[in-house]
mmCIF file of C-alpha atoms and ligand atoms in Angstrom:
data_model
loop_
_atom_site.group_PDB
_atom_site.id
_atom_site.type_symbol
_atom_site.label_atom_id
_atom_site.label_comp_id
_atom_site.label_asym_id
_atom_site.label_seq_id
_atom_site.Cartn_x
_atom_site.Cartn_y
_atom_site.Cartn_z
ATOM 1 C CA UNK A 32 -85.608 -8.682 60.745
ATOM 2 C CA UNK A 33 -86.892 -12.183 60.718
ATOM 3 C CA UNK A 34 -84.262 -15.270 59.050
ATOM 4 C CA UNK A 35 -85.847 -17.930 57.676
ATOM 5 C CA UNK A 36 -84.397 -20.793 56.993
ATOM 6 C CA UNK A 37 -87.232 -23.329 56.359
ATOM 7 C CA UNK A 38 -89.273 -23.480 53.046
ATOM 8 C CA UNK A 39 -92.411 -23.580 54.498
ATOM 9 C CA UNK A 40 -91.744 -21.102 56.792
ATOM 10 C CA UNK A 41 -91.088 -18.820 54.095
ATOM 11 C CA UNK A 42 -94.253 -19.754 52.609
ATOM 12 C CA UNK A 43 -96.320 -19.347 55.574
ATOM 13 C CA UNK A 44 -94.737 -15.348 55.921
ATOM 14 C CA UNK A 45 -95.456 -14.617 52.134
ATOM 15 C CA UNK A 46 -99.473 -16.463 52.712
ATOM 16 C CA UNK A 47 -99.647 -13.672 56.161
ATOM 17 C CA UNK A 48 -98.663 -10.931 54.334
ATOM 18 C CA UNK A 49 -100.213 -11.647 51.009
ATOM 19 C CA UNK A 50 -103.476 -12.297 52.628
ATOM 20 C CA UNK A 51 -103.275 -8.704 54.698
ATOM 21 C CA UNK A 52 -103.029 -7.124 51.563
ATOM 22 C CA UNK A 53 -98.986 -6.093 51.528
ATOM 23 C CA UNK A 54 -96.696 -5.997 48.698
ATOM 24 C CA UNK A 55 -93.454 -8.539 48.955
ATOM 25 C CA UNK A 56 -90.455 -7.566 46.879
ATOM 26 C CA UNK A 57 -87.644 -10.137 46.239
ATOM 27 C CA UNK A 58 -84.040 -9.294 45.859
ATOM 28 C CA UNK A 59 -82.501 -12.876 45.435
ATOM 29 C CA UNK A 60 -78.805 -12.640 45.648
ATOM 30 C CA UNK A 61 -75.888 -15.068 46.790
ATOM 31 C CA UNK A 62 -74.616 -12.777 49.707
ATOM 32 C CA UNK A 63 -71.517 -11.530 50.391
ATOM 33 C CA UNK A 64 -73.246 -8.344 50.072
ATOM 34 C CA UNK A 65 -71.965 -4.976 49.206
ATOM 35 C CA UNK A 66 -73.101 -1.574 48.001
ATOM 36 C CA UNK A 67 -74.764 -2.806 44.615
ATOM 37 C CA UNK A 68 -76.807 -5.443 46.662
ATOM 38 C CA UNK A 69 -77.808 -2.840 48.845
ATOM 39 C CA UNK A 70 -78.968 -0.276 46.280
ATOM 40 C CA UNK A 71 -81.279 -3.050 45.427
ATOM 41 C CA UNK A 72 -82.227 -3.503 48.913
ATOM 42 C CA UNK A 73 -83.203 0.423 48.806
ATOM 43 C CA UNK A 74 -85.237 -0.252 45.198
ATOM 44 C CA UNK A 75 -87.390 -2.494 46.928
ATOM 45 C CA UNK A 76 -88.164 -0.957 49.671
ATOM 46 C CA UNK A 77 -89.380 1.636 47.655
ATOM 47 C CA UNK A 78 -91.287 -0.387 45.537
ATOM 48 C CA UNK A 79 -93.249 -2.463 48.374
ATOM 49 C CA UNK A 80 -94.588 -2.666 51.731
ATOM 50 C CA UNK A 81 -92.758 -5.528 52.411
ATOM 51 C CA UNK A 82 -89.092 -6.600 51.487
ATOM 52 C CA UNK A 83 -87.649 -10.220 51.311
ATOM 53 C CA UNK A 84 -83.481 -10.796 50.716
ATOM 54 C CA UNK A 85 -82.713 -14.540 49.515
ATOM 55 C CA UNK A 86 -78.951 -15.827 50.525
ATOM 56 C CA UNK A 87 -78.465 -18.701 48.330
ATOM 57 C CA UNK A 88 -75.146 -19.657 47.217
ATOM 58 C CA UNK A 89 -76.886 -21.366 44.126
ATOM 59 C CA UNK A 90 -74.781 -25.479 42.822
ATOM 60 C CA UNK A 91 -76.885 -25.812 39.912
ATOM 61 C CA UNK A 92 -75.759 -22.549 38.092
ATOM 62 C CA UNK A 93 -72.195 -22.945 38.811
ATOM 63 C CA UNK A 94 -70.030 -25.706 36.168
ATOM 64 C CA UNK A 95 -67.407 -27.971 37.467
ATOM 65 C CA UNK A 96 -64.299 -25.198 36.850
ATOM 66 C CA UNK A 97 -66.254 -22.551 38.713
ATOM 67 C CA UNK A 98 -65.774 -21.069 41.855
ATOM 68 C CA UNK A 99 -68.472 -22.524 43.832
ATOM 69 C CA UNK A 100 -66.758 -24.211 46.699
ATOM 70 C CA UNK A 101 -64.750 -20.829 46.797
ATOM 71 C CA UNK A 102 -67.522 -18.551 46.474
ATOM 72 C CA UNK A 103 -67.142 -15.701 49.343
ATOM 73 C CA UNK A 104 -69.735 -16.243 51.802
ATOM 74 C CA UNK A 105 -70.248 -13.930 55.267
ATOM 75 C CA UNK A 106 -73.483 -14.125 56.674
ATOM 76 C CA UNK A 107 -72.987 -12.278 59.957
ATOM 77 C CA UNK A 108 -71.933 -9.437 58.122
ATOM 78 C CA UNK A 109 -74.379 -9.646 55.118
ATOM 79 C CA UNK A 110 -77.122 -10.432 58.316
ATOM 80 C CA UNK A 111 -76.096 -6.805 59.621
ATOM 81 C CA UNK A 112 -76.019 -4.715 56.212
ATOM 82 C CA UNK A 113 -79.343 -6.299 55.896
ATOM 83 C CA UNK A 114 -80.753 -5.742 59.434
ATOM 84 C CA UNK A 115 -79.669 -2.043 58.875
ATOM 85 C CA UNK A 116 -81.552 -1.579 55.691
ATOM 86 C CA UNK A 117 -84.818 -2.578 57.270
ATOM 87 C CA UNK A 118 -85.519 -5.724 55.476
ATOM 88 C CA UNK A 119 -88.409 -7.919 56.520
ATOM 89 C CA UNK A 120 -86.559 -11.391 55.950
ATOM 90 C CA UNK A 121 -83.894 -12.623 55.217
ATOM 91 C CA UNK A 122 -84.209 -16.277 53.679
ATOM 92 C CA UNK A 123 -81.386 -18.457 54.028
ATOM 93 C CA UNK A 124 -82.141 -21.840 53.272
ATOM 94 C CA UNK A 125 -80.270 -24.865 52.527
ATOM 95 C CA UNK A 126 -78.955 -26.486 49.276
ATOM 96 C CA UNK A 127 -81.358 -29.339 50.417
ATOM 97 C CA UNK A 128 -84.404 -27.552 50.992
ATOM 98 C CA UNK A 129 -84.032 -26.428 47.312
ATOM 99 C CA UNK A 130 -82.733 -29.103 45.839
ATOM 100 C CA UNK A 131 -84.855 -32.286 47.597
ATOM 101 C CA UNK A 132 -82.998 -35.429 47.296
ATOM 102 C CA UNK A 133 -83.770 -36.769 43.743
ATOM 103 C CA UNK A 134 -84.352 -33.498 41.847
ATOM 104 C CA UNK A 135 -85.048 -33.404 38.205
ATOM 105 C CA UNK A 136 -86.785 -30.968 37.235
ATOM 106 C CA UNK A 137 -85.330 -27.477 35.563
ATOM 107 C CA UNK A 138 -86.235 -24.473 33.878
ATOM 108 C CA UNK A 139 -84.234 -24.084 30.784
ATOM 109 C CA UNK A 140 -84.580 -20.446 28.631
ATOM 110 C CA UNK A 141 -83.470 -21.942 25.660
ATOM 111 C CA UNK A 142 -82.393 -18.842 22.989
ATOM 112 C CA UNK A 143 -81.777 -16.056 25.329
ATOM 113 C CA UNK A 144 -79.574 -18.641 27.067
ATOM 114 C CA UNK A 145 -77.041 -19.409 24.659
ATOM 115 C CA UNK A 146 -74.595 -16.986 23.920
ATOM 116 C CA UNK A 147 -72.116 -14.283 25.672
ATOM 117 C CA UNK A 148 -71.656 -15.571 29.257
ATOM 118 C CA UNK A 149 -74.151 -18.871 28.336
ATOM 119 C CA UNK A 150 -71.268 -19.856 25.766
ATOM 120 C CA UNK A 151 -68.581 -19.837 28.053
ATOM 121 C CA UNK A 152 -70.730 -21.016 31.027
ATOM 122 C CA UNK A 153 -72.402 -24.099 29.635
ATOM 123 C CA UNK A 154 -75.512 -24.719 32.046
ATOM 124 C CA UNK A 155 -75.397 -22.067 34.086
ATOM 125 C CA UNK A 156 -78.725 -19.821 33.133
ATOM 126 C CA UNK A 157 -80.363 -23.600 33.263
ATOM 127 C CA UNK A 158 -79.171 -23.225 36.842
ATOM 128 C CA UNK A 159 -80.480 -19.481 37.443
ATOM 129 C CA UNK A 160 -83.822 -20.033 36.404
ATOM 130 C CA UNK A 161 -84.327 -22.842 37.933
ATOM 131 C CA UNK A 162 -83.639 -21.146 41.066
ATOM 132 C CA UNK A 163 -85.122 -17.957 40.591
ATOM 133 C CA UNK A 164 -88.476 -19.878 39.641
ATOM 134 C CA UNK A 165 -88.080 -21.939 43.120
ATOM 135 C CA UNK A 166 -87.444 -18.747 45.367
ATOM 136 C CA UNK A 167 -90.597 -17.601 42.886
ATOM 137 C CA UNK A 168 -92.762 -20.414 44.174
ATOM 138 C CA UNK A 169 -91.705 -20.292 47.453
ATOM 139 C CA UNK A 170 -91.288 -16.508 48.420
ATOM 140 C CA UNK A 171 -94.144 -15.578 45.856
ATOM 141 C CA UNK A 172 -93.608 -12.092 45.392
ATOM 142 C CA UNK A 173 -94.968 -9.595 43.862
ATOM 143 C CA UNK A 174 -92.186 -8.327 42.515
ATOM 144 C CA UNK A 175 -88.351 -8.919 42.271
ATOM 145 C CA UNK A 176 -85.312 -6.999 41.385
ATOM 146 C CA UNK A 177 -82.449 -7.834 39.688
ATOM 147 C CA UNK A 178 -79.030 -5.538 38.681
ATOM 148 C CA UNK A 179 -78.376 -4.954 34.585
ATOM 149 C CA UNK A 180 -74.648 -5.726 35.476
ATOM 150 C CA UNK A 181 -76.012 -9.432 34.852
ATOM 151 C CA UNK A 182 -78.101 -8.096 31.973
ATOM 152 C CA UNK A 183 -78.310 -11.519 30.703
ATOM 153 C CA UNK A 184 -79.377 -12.994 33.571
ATOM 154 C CA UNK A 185 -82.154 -10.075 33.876
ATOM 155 C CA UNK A 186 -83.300 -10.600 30.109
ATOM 156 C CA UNK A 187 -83.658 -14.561 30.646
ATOM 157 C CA UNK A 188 -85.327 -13.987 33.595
ATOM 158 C CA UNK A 189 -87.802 -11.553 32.124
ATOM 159 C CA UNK A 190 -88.612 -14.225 29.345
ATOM 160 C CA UNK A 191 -89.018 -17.291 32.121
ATOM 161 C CA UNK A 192 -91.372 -14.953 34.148
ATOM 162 C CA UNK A 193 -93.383 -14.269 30.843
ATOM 163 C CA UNK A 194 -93.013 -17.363 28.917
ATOM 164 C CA UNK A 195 -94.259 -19.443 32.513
ATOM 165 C CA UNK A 196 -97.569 -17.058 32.830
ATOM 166 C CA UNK A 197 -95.860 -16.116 35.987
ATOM 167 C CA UNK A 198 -97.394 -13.463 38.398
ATOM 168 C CA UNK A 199 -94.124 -11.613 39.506
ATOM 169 C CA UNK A 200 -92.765 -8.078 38.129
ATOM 170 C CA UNK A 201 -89.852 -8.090 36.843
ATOM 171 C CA UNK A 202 -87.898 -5.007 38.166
ATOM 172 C CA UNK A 203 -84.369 -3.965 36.521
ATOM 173 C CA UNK A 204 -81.838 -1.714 38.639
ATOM 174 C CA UNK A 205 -78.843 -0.206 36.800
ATOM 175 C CA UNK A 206 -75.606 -0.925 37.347
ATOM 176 C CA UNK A 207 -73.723 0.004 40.626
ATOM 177 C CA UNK A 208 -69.987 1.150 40.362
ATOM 178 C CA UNK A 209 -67.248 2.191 42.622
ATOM 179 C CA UNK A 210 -65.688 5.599 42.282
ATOM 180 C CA UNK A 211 -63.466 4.600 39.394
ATOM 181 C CA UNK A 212 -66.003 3.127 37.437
ATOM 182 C CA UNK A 213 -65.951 -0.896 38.507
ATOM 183 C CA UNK A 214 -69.255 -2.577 38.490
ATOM 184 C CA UNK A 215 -69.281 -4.043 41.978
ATOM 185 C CA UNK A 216 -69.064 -7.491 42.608
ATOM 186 C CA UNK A 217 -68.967 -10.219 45.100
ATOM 187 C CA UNK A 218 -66.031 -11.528 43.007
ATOM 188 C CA UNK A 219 -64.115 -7.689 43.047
ATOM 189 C CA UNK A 220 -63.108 -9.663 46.532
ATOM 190 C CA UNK A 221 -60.582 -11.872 44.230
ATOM 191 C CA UNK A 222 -58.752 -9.053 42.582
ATOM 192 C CA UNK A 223 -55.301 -8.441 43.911
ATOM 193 C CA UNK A 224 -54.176 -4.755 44.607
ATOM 194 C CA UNK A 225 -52.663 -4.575 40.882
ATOM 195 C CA UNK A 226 -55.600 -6.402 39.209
ATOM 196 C CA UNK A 227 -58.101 -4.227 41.228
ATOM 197 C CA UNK A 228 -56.240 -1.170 39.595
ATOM 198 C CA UNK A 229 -56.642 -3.099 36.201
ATOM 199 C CA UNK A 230 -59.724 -4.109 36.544
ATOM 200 C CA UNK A 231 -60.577 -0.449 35.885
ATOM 201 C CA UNK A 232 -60.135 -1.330 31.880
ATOM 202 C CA UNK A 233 -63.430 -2.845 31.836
ATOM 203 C CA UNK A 234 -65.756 0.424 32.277
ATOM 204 C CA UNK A 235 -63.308 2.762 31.005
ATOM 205 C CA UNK A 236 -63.578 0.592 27.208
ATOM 206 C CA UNK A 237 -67.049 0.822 27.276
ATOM 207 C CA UNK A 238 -66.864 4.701 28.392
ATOM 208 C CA UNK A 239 -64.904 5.187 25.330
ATOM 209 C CA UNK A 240 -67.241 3.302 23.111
ATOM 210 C CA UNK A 241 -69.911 5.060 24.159
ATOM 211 C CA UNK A 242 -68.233 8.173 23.454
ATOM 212 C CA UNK A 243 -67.422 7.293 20.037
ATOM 213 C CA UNK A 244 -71.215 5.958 19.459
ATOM 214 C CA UNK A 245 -72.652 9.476 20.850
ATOM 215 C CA UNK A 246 -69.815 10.821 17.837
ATOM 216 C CA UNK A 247 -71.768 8.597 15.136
ATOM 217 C CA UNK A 248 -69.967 5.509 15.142
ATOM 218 C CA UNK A 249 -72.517 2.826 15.052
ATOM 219 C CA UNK A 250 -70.457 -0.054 13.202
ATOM 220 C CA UNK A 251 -70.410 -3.367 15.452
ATOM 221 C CA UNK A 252 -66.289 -3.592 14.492
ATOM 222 C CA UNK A 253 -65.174 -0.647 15.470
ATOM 223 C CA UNK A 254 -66.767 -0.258 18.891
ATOM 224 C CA UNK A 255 -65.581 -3.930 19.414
ATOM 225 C CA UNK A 256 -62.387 -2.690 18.830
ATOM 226 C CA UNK A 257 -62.097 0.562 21.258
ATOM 227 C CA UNK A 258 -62.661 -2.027 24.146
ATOM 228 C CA UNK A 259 -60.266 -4.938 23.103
ATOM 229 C CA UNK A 260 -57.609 -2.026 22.509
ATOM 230 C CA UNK A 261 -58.429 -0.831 26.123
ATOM 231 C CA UNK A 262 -58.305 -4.339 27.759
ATOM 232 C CA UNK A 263 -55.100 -5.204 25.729
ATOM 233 C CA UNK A 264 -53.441 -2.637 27.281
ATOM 234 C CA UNK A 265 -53.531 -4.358 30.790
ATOM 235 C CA UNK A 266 -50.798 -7.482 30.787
ATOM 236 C CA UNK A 267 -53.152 -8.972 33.670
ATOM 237 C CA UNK A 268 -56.374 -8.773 31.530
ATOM 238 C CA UNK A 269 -57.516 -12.269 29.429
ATOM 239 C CA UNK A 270 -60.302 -11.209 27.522
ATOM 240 C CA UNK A 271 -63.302 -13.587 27.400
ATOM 241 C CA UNK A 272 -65.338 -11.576 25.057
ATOM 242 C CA UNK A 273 -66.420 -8.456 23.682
ATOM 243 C CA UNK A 274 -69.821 -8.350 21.648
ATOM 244 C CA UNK A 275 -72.533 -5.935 20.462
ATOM 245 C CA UNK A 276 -75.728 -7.800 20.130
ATOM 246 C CA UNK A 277 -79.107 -6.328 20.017
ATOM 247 C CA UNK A 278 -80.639 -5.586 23.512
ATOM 248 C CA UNK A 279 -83.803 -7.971 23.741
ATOM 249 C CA UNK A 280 -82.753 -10.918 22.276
ATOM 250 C CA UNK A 281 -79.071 -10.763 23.014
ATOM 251 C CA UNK A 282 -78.354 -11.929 18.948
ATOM 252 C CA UNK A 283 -74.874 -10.679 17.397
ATOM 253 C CA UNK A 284 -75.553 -6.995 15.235
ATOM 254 C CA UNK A 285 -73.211 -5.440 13.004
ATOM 255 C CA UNK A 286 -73.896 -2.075 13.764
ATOM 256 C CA UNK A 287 -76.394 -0.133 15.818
ATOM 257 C CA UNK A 288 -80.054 0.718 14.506
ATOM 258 C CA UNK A 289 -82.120 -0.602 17.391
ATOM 259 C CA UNK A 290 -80.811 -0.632 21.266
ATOM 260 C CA UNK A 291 -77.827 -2.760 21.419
ATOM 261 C CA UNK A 292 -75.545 -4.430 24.497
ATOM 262 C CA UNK A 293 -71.803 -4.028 24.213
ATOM 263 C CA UNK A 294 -71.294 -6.602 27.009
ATOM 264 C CA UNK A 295 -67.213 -8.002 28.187
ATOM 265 C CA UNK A 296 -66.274 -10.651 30.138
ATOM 266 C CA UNK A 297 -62.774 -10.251 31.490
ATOM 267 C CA UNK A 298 -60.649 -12.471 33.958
ATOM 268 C CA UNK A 299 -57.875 -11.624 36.067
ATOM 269 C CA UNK A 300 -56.449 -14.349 37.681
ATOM 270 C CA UNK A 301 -59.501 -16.438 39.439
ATOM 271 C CA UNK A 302 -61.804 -13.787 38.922
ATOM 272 C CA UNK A 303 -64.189 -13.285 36.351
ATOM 273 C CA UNK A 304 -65.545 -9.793 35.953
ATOM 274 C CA UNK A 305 -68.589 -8.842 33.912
ATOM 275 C CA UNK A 306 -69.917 -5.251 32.705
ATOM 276 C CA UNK A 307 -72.147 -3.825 29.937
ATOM 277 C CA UNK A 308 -73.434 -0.351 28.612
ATOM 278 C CA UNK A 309 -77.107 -0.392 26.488
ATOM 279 C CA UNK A 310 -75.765 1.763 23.393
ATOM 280 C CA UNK A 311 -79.295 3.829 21.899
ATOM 281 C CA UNK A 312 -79.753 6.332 19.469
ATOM 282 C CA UNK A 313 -81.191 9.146 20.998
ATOM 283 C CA UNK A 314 -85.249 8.821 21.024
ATOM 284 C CA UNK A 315 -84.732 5.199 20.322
HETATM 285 P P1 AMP B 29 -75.261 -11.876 43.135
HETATM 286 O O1 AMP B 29 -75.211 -11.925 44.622
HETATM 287 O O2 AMP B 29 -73.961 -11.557 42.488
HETATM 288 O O3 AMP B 29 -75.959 -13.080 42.528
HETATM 289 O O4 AMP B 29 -76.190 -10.630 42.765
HETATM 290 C C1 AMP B 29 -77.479 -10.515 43.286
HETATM 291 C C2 AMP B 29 -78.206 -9.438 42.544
HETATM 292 O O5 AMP B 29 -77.511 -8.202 42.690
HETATM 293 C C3 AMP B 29 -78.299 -9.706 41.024
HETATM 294 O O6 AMP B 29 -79.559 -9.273 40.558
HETATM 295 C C4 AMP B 29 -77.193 -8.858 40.483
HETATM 296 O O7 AMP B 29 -77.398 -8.450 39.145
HETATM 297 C C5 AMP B 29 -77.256 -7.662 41.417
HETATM 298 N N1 AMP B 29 -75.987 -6.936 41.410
HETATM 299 C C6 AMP B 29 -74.763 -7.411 41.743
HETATM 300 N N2 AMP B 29 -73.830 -6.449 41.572
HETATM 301 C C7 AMP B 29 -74.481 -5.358 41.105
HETATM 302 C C8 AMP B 29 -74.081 -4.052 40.723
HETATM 303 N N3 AMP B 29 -72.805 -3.655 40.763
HETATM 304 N N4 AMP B 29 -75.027 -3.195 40.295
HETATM 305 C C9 AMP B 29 -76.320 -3.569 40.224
HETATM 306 N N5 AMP B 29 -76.758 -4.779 40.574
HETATM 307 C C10 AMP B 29 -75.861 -5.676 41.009
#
C-alpha cells in the first residue's frame, strides 16, 4: 500500500492508473477506522480495480462547539487495517494542502442541507461537500462510497455530484452495526461503559417502529413517538431529534406513502450518535 500525502502526488497515481485503463474507487473517511469503514473498504474493492482510502480529519465541516480538536485520530493502526484490506493508497494529506492559505471557495447544497443534522449543525454539509468535491478533483475517481448511517450526508452528496455535472458514481453501503444493534462509529469511542449499554436505545426505537410500520402504522406521530418513548427511557439519553421525512428530499411527512427516513440524533455525554431506518411499503 502506497501513502500519499502530497496533492499532486495523488493526482499523478489517479492520471497512471486512469490512463492504463483501471477503475479507482474512493472511500473518503476521517480515520479512526473500524468495522463499518472497513465494510466499505471491501465494497470497493469489489466494485474496482483499484481502491483509494482518504484520512482527512475535515475543519471546515466541524462548528466551533464540535469535537474537532478532540476528534479520535490513530493512523498507525487505521495504516494497518488498511494495509490488510489490500488498499492501493492511502491519502493522508494535510489541512493545508486542502485548504491553501486564502481559501474561499465552497460548495454549498442548499435544500438538502438544511434540516435534521444541518439544523443543529449550522455549516457543516457546506463543509462536507466542499471536501468531498476537493478529494473529487484531486483523487478523480470513478466511483466513491459512502455509509447510509450518514444518509444525509450520502443524499447531499448525490445531489452535488449531479447538480456539478460531475463524473463520479455515487455508491451507497448500508449501515454497519455491532451485535446489539449500534451503528458503528468513530465517536462509539466516547461512550462510557453505561452509555455504551444505552446507546443501544437508538436502533432498538427504530426496530420497533419498523415493526409497527410492517403492522400498518404509517402516521408520522405515532412512529415519532415509539422512538422518543424508547430513548426516554434511558436517564443518559438527550434527544436531539426524531423525524420522518420523505427519503429523497429529506422534507418533514406526516405519514408514509412514498419511502420515508425516520432518522435520530441522540447525545450521551460528548458524544453524538446518529442512526436511521428507510421505512417502504412493500413494492414501493
Ligand atoms: P467517517 O470516518 O465517520 O467520516 O465515515 C467515513 C465513511 O464511512 C462515511 O461514508 C460514513 O457514512 C461511513 N460509515 C461510518 N460508519 C458507518 C457504519 N456504521 N455503517 C456504514 N457506513 C459507515
Amino acid at each position: 500500500m502506497q501513502i500519499i500525502e502530497d496533492v499532486s502526488d495523488m493526482r499523478q497515481w489517479s492520471k497512471t492508473q486512469r490512463r492504463a485503463g483501471r477503475r479507482i474507487v474512493l472511500v473518503p473517511t476521517m480515520g479512526f477506522l473500524h468495522e463499518g469503514h472497513l465494510c466499505l473498504v471491501r465494497a470497493a474493492r469489489a466494485r474496482g480495480d483499484r481502491v483509494v482510502v482518504s484520512i482527512f480529519v475535515n475543519p471546515t465541516q466541524f462548528g466551533p462547539g464540535d469535537d474537532f480538536a478532540a476528534y479520535p485520530r490513530d493512523f498507525e493502526r487505521d495504516r494497518r487495517l488498511l494495509e490488510a484490506e489490500n488498499v492501493d493508497v492511502l491519502f493522508h494529506p494535510s489541512v493545508r494542502q486542502i485548504y491553501p492559505p486564502g481559501a474561499q471557495t465552497f460548495v454549498e447544497v442548499e435544500q438538502l442541507s438544511l434540516p435534521l443534522c444541518g439544523s443543529v449543525r449550522p455549516g457543516h454539509f457546506r463543509g462536507v461537500a466542499t471536501v468531498v468535491a476537493k478529494l473529487f478533483n484531486i483523487a478523480r475517481p470513478d466511483a466513491a462510497i459512502f455509509g447510509a448511517k450518514d444518509y444525509q450526508q450520502l443524499q447531499v452528496i448525490r445531489r452535488m455530484a449531479c447538480d456539478l455535472n460531475m463524473d463520479v458514481e455515487i455508491i451507497g453501503h448500508p449501515i454497519v452495526r455491532e451485535a446489539d444493534g449500534l451503528a458503528m462509529s468513530s465517536r462509539n469511542a466516547y461512550l462510557s461503559a453505561s452509555e455504551r449499554q444505552a446507546a443501544v436505545c437508538l436502533s432498538r426505537g427504530l426496530c420497533k417502529a419498523e415493526r409497527l410500520f410492517k403492522r400498518g402504522e404509517s402516521a408520522a406521530a405515532r412512529l415519532i413517538d415509539v422512538v422518543m418513548t424508547e430513548l426516554r427511557r434511558e436517564p443518559l439519553a438527550t434527544v436531539e431529534y426524531v423525524k420522518l421525512c420523505d427519503a429523497e428530499t429529506l422534507a418533514d411527512v406526516d405519514a408514509i406513502d412514498a419511502p420515508a427516513l425516520l432518522a435520530v440524533a441522540v447525545r450521551f455525554g460528548r458524544a453524538r450518535l446518529i442512526d436511521n431506518r428507510v421505512l417502504k411499503h412493500q413494492g414501493g
